[in-house]
């Protein structure tokens, strides 16, 4: 079975802190994605990566950056957390072209 | 901006009935379509995907695709209370690099 893991299920940070969210997949997938999910707004794509050291902006990249130094790991970075970044963050991965995306369990981030 | 539209619901059906979930999309060039189920507090999980016009059946689930009408649907036969969840429609962009998700339809199956 494909396994996508995220570093934390729940995280509480203060405004202005630098926040790292990590995602690891064990299926040698090329493509990895970061989404945030908010009530009434659905899943929104923040960034995705189709190869090591490659990244593409999604629909809402402002305030975020990403890092993909190894194929299995994709990190989402909030350079200076703000309260409007309080959300559920979901990581997903897929092999090759767009195919079934496998999601991690999610990280519920609260910024105070 | 490419869009995927779903009725947010809630859609309420009695146990044993057929639940019909609908989705429309704006990108006429889209080729791949997915239905995900998301239980409250959990992450989405794939139910079905469909690439060709027509119907695709998998157990109690049937996905229907009409590219001319830019419409995709999911039918759940013999609905069970365990089917109560939010159902997300997702459409691949033309480049095939990412999925665009609808906001989801909440289904409630009463026993």
mmCIF file of C-alpha atoms in Angstrom:
data_model
loop_
_atom_site.group_PDB
_atom_site.id
_atom_site.type_symbol
_atom_site.label_atom_id
_atom_site.label_comp_id
_atom_site.label_asym_id
_atom_site.label_seq_id
_atom_site.Cartn_x
_atom_site.Cartn_y
_atom_site.Cartn_z
ATOM 1 C CA UNK A 1 0.000 0.000 0.000
ATOM 2 C CA UNK A 2 1.078 3.524 -0.718
ATOM 3 C CA UNK A 3 1.927 5.386 2.407
ATOM 4 C CA UNK A 4 2.098 9.152 2.700
ATOM 5 C CA UNK A 5 3.027 10.476 6.106
ATOM 6 C CA UNK A 6 3.029 13.985 7.483
ATOM 7 C CA UNK A 7 5.227 15.141 10.328
ATOM 8 C CA UNK A 8 2.471 16.317 12.666
ATOM 9 C CA UNK A 9 -1.289 15.826 12.993
ATOM 10 C CA UNK A 10 -1.751 18.981 15.053
ATOM 11 C CA UNK A 11 0.475 22.017 15.302
ATOM 12 C CA UNK A 12 0.080 25.303 17.147
ATOM 13 C CA UNK A 13 2.365 28.207 16.244
ATOM 14 C CA UNK A 14 2.534 31.912 16.949
ATOM 15 C CA UNK A 15 2.251 34.717 14.432
ATOM 16 C CA UNK A 16 5.593 35.448 12.802
ATOM 17 C CA UNK A 17 7.110 32.023 13.458
ATOM 18 C CA UNK A 18 8.699 30.036 10.670
ATOM 19 C CA UNK A 19 6.825 26.781 10.234
ATOM 20 C CA UNK A 20 7.957 23.596 8.525
ATOM 21 C CA UNK A 21 5.494 20.919 7.438
ATOM 22 C CA UNK A 22 7.041 17.733 6.136
ATOM 23 C CA UNK A 23 5.615 15.034 3.919
ATOM 24 C CA UNK A 24 7.196 11.687 3.086
ATOM 25 C CA UNK A 25 5.978 9.070 0.611
ATOM 26 C CA UNK A 26 7.307 5.549 0.244
ATOM 27 C CA UNK A 27 6.241 4.688 -3.327
ATOM 28 C CA UNK A 28 8.951 6.418 -5.331
ATOM 29 C CA UNK A 29 6.376 8.837 -6.764
ATOM 30 C CA UNK A 30 7.593 11.643 -8.968
ATOM 31 C CA UNK A 31 4.807 14.097 -8.202
ATOM 32 C CA UNK A 32 4.001 15.572 -4.814
ATOM 33 C CA UNK A 33 1.478 18.227 -3.841
ATOM 34 C CA UNK A 34 0.587 20.505 -0.963
ATOM 35 C CA UNK A 35 -3.005 21.617 -0.444
ATOM 36 C CA UNK A 36 -4.853 23.517 2.206
ATOM 37 C CA UNK A 37 -8.469 22.779 2.999
ATOM 38 C CA UNK A 38 -10.835 25.281 4.539
ATOM 39 C CA UNK A 39 -14.586 25.065 5.185
ATOM 40 C CA UNK A 40 -16.524 26.417 2.228
ATOM 41 C CA UNK A 41 -13.389 26.804 0.106
ATOM 42 C CA UNK A 42 -12.508 23.190 -0.544
ATOM 43 C CA UNK A 43 -9.056 21.894 -1.410
ATOM 44 C CA UNK A 44 -6.746 24.509 -2.844
ATOM 45 C CA UNK A 45 -3.383 23.733 -4.377
ATOM 46 C CA UNK A 46 -0.463 25.625 -2.874
ATOM 47 C CA UNK A 47 2.568 24.116 -4.632
ATOM 48 C CA UNK A 48 3.482 20.944 -6.420
ATOM 49 C CA UNK A 49 6.675 19.268 -7.502
ATOM 50 C CA UNK A 50 7.231 16.842 -10.361
ATOM 51 C CA UNK A 51 10.862 16.057 -9.636
ATOM 52 C CA UNK A 52 13.625 16.620 -7.132
ATOM 53 C CA UNK A 53 14.479 20.309 -6.830
ATOM 54 C CA UNK A 54 11.587 21.205 -9.151
ATOM 55 C CA UNK A 55 8.560 23.132 -7.995
ATOM 56 C CA UNK A 56 5.527 24.774 -9.510
ATOM 57 C CA UNK A 57 3.146 27.301 -8.000
ATOM 58 C CA UNK A 58 -0.410 26.248 -7.502
ATOM 59 C CA UNK A 59 -3.407 28.496 -7.031
ATOM 60 C CA UNK A 60 -2.452 30.084 -3.704
ATOM 61 C CA UNK A 61 1.354 30.143 -3.275
ATOM 62 C CA UNK A 62 1.564 33.505 -1.517
ATOM 63 C CA UNK A 63 3.108 33.241 1.935
ATOM 64 C CA UNK A 64 4.446 29.744 1.307
ATOM 65 C CA UNK A 65 7.556 28.138 -0.103
ATOM 66 C CA UNK A 66 8.537 24.515 -0.662
ATOM 67 C CA UNK A 67 11.607 22.348 -0.757
ATOM 68 C CA UNK A 68 12.206 19.028 -2.435
ATOM 69 C CA UNK A 69 15.769 17.862 -1.882
ATOM 70 C CA UNK A 70 14.957 14.155 -2.005
ATOM 71 C CA UNK A 71 12.384 12.349 -4.101
ATOM 72 C CA UNK A 72 10.457 10.987 -1.137
ATOM 73 C CA UNK A 73 10.247 14.207 0.852
ATOM 74 C CA UNK A 74 8.368 17.434 0.119
ATOM 75 C CA UNK A 75 8.390 20.238 2.669
ATOM 76 C CA UNK A 76 6.042 23.185 2.962
ATOM 77 C CA UNK A 77 7.451 26.286 4.640
ATOM 78 C CA UNK A 78 5.540 29.193 6.096
ATOM 79 C CA UNK A 79 8.208 31.887 6.260
ATOM 80 C CA UNK A 80 6.291 34.056 8.734
ATOM 81 C CA UNK A 81 3.094 32.432 9.908
ATOM 82 C CA UNK A 82 -0.057 34.514 9.992
ATOM 83 C CA UNK A 83 -3.470 33.822 11.489
ATOM 84 C CA UNK A 84 -5.028 33.467 8.030
ATOM 85 C CA UNK A 85 -2.804 30.445 7.482
ATOM 86 C CA UNK A 86 -4.699 28.521 10.133
ATOM 87 C CA UNK A 87 -5.977 25.561 8.159
ATOM 88 C CA UNK A 88 -5.802 21.848 7.437
ATOM 89 C CA UNK A 89 -2.768 21.089 5.266
ATOM 90 C CA UNK A 90 -2.804 17.992 3.118
ATOM 91 C CA UNK A 91 0.065 16.440 1.232
ATOM 92 C CA UNK A 92 -0.472 14.077 -1.705
ATOM 93 C CA UNK A 93 1.678 12.103 -4.117
ATOM 94 C CA UNK A 94 1.221 10.370 -7.446
ATOM 95 C CA UNK A 95 3.451 8.569 -9.896
ATOM 96 C CA UNK A 96 3.986 9.708 -13.490
ATOM 97 C CA UNK A 97 1.310 11.816 -15.126
ATOM 98 C CA UNK A 98 -1.778 12.832 -13.204
ATOM 99 C CA UNK A 99 -3.157 9.690 -11.720
ATOM 100 C CA UNK A 100 -4.619 8.656 -8.418
ATOM 101 C CA UNK A 101 -3.418 11.035 -5.744
ATOM 102 C CA UNK A 102 -2.692 9.449 -2.395
ATOM 103 C CA UNK A 103 -3.169 11.761 0.534
ATOM 104 C CA UNK A 104 -1.418 11.950 3.859
ATOM 105 C CA UNK A 105 -3.442 12.195 7.081
ATOM 106 C CA UNK A 106 -3.218 15.984 7.179
ATOM 107 C CA UNK A 107 -1.795 18.547 9.584
ATOM 108 C CA UNK A 108 -4.187 20.858 11.351
ATOM 109 C CA UNK A 109 -2.220 24.053 11.868
ATOM 110 C CA UNK A 110 -3.393 26.772 14.225
ATOM 111 C CA UNK A 111 -1.590 30.118 14.173
ATOM 112 C CA UNK A 112 -2.257 32.252 17.240
ATOM 113 C CA UNK B 1 -9.440 30.038 -13.801
ATOM 114 C CA UNK B 2 -10.540 26.483 -14.437
ATOM 115 C CA UNK B 3 -13.406 25.468 -12.198
ATOM 116 C CA UNK B 4 -15.105 22.375 -10.881
ATOM 117 C CA UNK B 5 -18.590 22.897 -9.498
ATOM 118 C CA UNK B 6 -20.510 20.709 -7.089
ATOM 119 C CA UNK B 7 -23.685 21.228 -5.132
ATOM 120 C CA UNK B 8 -22.530 21.538 -1.525
ATOM 121 C CA UNK B 9 -25.591 19.738 -0.151
ATOM 122 C CA UNK B 10 -26.289 18.270 2.229
ATOM 123 C CA UNK B 11 -27.823 15.536 0.169
ATOM 124 C CA UNK B 12 -29.958 13.349 2.394
ATOM 125 C CA UNK B 13 -31.103 9.875 1.329
ATOM 126 C CA UNK B 14 -32.602 6.964 3.253
ATOM 127 C CA UNK B 15 -30.673 3.730 3.669
ATOM 128 C CA UNK B 16 -31.004 1.529 0.597
ATOM 129 C CA UNK B 17 -31.744 4.386 -1.799
ATOM 130 C CA UNK B 18 -29.642 5.582 -4.721
ATOM 131 C CA UNK B 19 -27.562 8.685 -4.066
ATOM 132 C CA UNK B 20 -26.698 10.811 -7.099
ATOM 133 C CA UNK B 21 -23.804 13.253 -6.898
ATOM 134 C CA UNK B 22 -23.114 15.671 -9.719
ATOM 135 C CA UNK B 23 -20.180 17.704 -10.928
ATOM 136 C CA UNK B 24 -19.577 20.090 -13.811
ATOM 137 C CA UNK B 25 -16.233 21.377 -15.030
ATOM 138 C CA UNK B 26 -15.134 24.278 -17.183
ATOM 139 C CA UNK B 27 -12.000 22.974 -18.924
ATOM 140 C CA UNK B 28 -13.159 21.281 -22.114
ATOM 141 C CA UNK B 29 -9.705 19.789 -22.589
ATOM 142 C CA UNK B 30 -9.792 17.789 -19.353
ATOM 143 C CA UNK B 31 -9.286 14.067 -19.853
ATOM 144 C CA UNK B 32 -9.241 12.494 -16.392
ATOM 145 C CA UNK B 33 -11.888 12.609 -13.711
ATOM 146 C CA UNK B 34 -11.838 11.366 -10.147
ATOM 147 C CA UNK B 35 -14.216 10.909 -7.243
ATOM 148 C CA UNK B 36 -12.836 11.040 -3.702
ATOM 149 C CA UNK B 37 -14.607 10.376 -0.428
ATOM 150 C CA UNK B 38 -13.662 12.276 2.706
ATOM 151 C CA UNK B 39 -14.926 11.373 6.143
ATOM 152 C CA UNK B 40 -15.028 14.119 8.734
ATOM 153 C CA UNK B 41 -11.550 14.768 10.109
ATOM 154 C CA UNK B 42 -9.912 12.421 7.621
ATOM 155 C CA UNK B 43 -8.061 12.879 4.361
ATOM 156 C CA UNK B 44 -9.622 12.176 0.949
ATOM 157 C CA UNK B 45 -9.487 8.667 -0.454
ATOM 158 C CA UNK B 46 -10.086 7.682 -4.055
ATOM 159 C CA UNK B 47 -13.331 5.928 -4.931
ATOM 160 C CA UNK B 48 -13.200 5.870 -8.708
ATOM 161 C CA UNK B 49 -11.656 7.436 -11.753
ATOM 162 C CA UNK B 50 -13.053 7.650 -15.270
ATOM 163 C CA UNK B 51 -11.445 8.702 -18.536
ATOM 164 C CA UNK B 52 -13.955 7.769 -21.242
ATOM 165 C CA UNK B 53 -17.493 8.874 -21.960
ATOM 166 C CA UNK B 54 -20.137 6.578 -20.556
ATOM 167 C CA UNK B 55 -20.488 4.606 -17.366
ATOM 168 C CA UNK B 56 -17.941 2.844 -15.204
ATOM 169 C CA UNK B 57 -19.130 0.545 -12.461
ATOM 170 C CA UNK B 58 -17.310 -0.659 -9.357
ATOM 171 C CA UNK B 59 -19.459 -2.484 -6.847
ATOM 172 C CA UNK B 60 -22.166 -0.146 -5.576
ATOM 173 C CA UNK B 61 -20.550 2.832 -7.279
ATOM 174 C CA UNK B 62 -21.060 4.008 -10.857
ATOM 175 C CA UNK B 63 -19.265 6.958 -12.378
ATOM 176 C CA UNK B 64 -20.793 8.605 -15.427
ATOM 177 C CA UNK B 65 -18.983 10.947 -17.789
ATOM 178 C CA UNK B 66 -20.351 13.177 -20.543
ATOM 179 C CA UNK B 67 -17.545 15.245 -22.013
ATOM 180 C CA UNK B 68 -19.825 17.074 -24.461
ATOM 181 C CA UNK B 69 -21.861 18.393 -21.531
ATOM 182 C CA UNK B 70 -18.769 18.691 -19.296
ATOM 183 C CA UNK B 71 -20.550 16.693 -16.669
ATOM 184 C CA UNK B 72 -19.490 13.846 -14.400
ATOM 185 C CA UNK B 73 -21.602 12.092 -11.803
ATOM 186 C CA UNK B 74 -21.335 9.425 -9.137
ATOM 187 C CA UNK B 75 -24.193 7.081 -8.301
ATOM 188 C CA UNK B 76 -24.170 5.117 -5.073
ATOM 189 C CA UNK B 77 -26.638 2.237 -5.054
ATOM 190 C CA UNK B 78 -28.026 0.690 -1.883
ATOM 191 C CA UNK B 79 -26.704 3.611 0.159
ATOM 192 C CA UNK B 80 -25.476 2.765 3.655
ATOM 193 C CA UNK B 81 -25.007 4.994 6.701
ATOM 194 C CA UNK B 82 -21.262 4.354 6.296
ATOM 195 C CA UNK B 83 -21.458 6.207 2.967
ATOM 196 C CA UNK B 84 -22.180 9.421 4.869
ATOM 197 C CA UNK B 85 -19.233 11.642 3.973
ATOM 198 C CA UNK B 86 -18.186 14.500 1.724
ATOM 199 C CA UNK B 87 -17.613 13.510 -1.897
ATOM 200 C CA UNK B 88 -15.048 15.462 -3.876
ATOM 201 C CA UNK B 89 -15.012 15.629 -7.648
ATOM 202 C CA UNK B 90 -11.564 16.237 -9.166
ATOM 203 C CA UNK B 91 -10.611 17.001 -12.744
ATOM 204 C CA UNK B 92 -7.119 16.862 -14.202
ATOM 205 C CA UNK B 93 -5.902 20.005 -15.926
ATOM 206 C CA UNK B 94 -5.086 19.853 -19.627
ATOM 207 C CA UNK B 95 -1.382 19.579 -18.975
ATOM 208 C CA UNK B 96 -2.019 16.579 -16.792
ATOM 209 C CA UNK B 97 0.093 18.054 -14.023
ATOM 210 C CA UNK B 98 -2.468 18.712 -11.315
ATOM 211 C CA UNK B 99 -6.017 18.055 -10.169
ATOM 212 C CA UNK B 100 -8.642 20.721 -9.683
ATOM 213 C CA UNK B 101 -11.016 19.817 -6.884
ATOM 214 C CA UNK B 102 -14.614 20.822 -6.404
ATOM 215 C CA UNK B 103 -15.690 21.985 -2.959
ATOM 216 C CA UNK B 104 -17.464 18.716 -2.312
ATOM 217 C CA UNK B 105 -21.001 17.477 -1.686
ATOM 218 C CA UNK B 106 -21.949 16.275 1.772
ATOM 219 C CA UNK B 107 -24.009 13.093 1.736
ATOM 220 C CA UNK B 108 -26.043 11.939 4.701
ATOM 221 C CA UNK B 109 -27.575 8.454 4.661
ATOM 222 C CA UNK B 110 -30.165 7.863 7.356
ATOM 223 C CA UNK B 111 -30.965 4.430 8.740
#
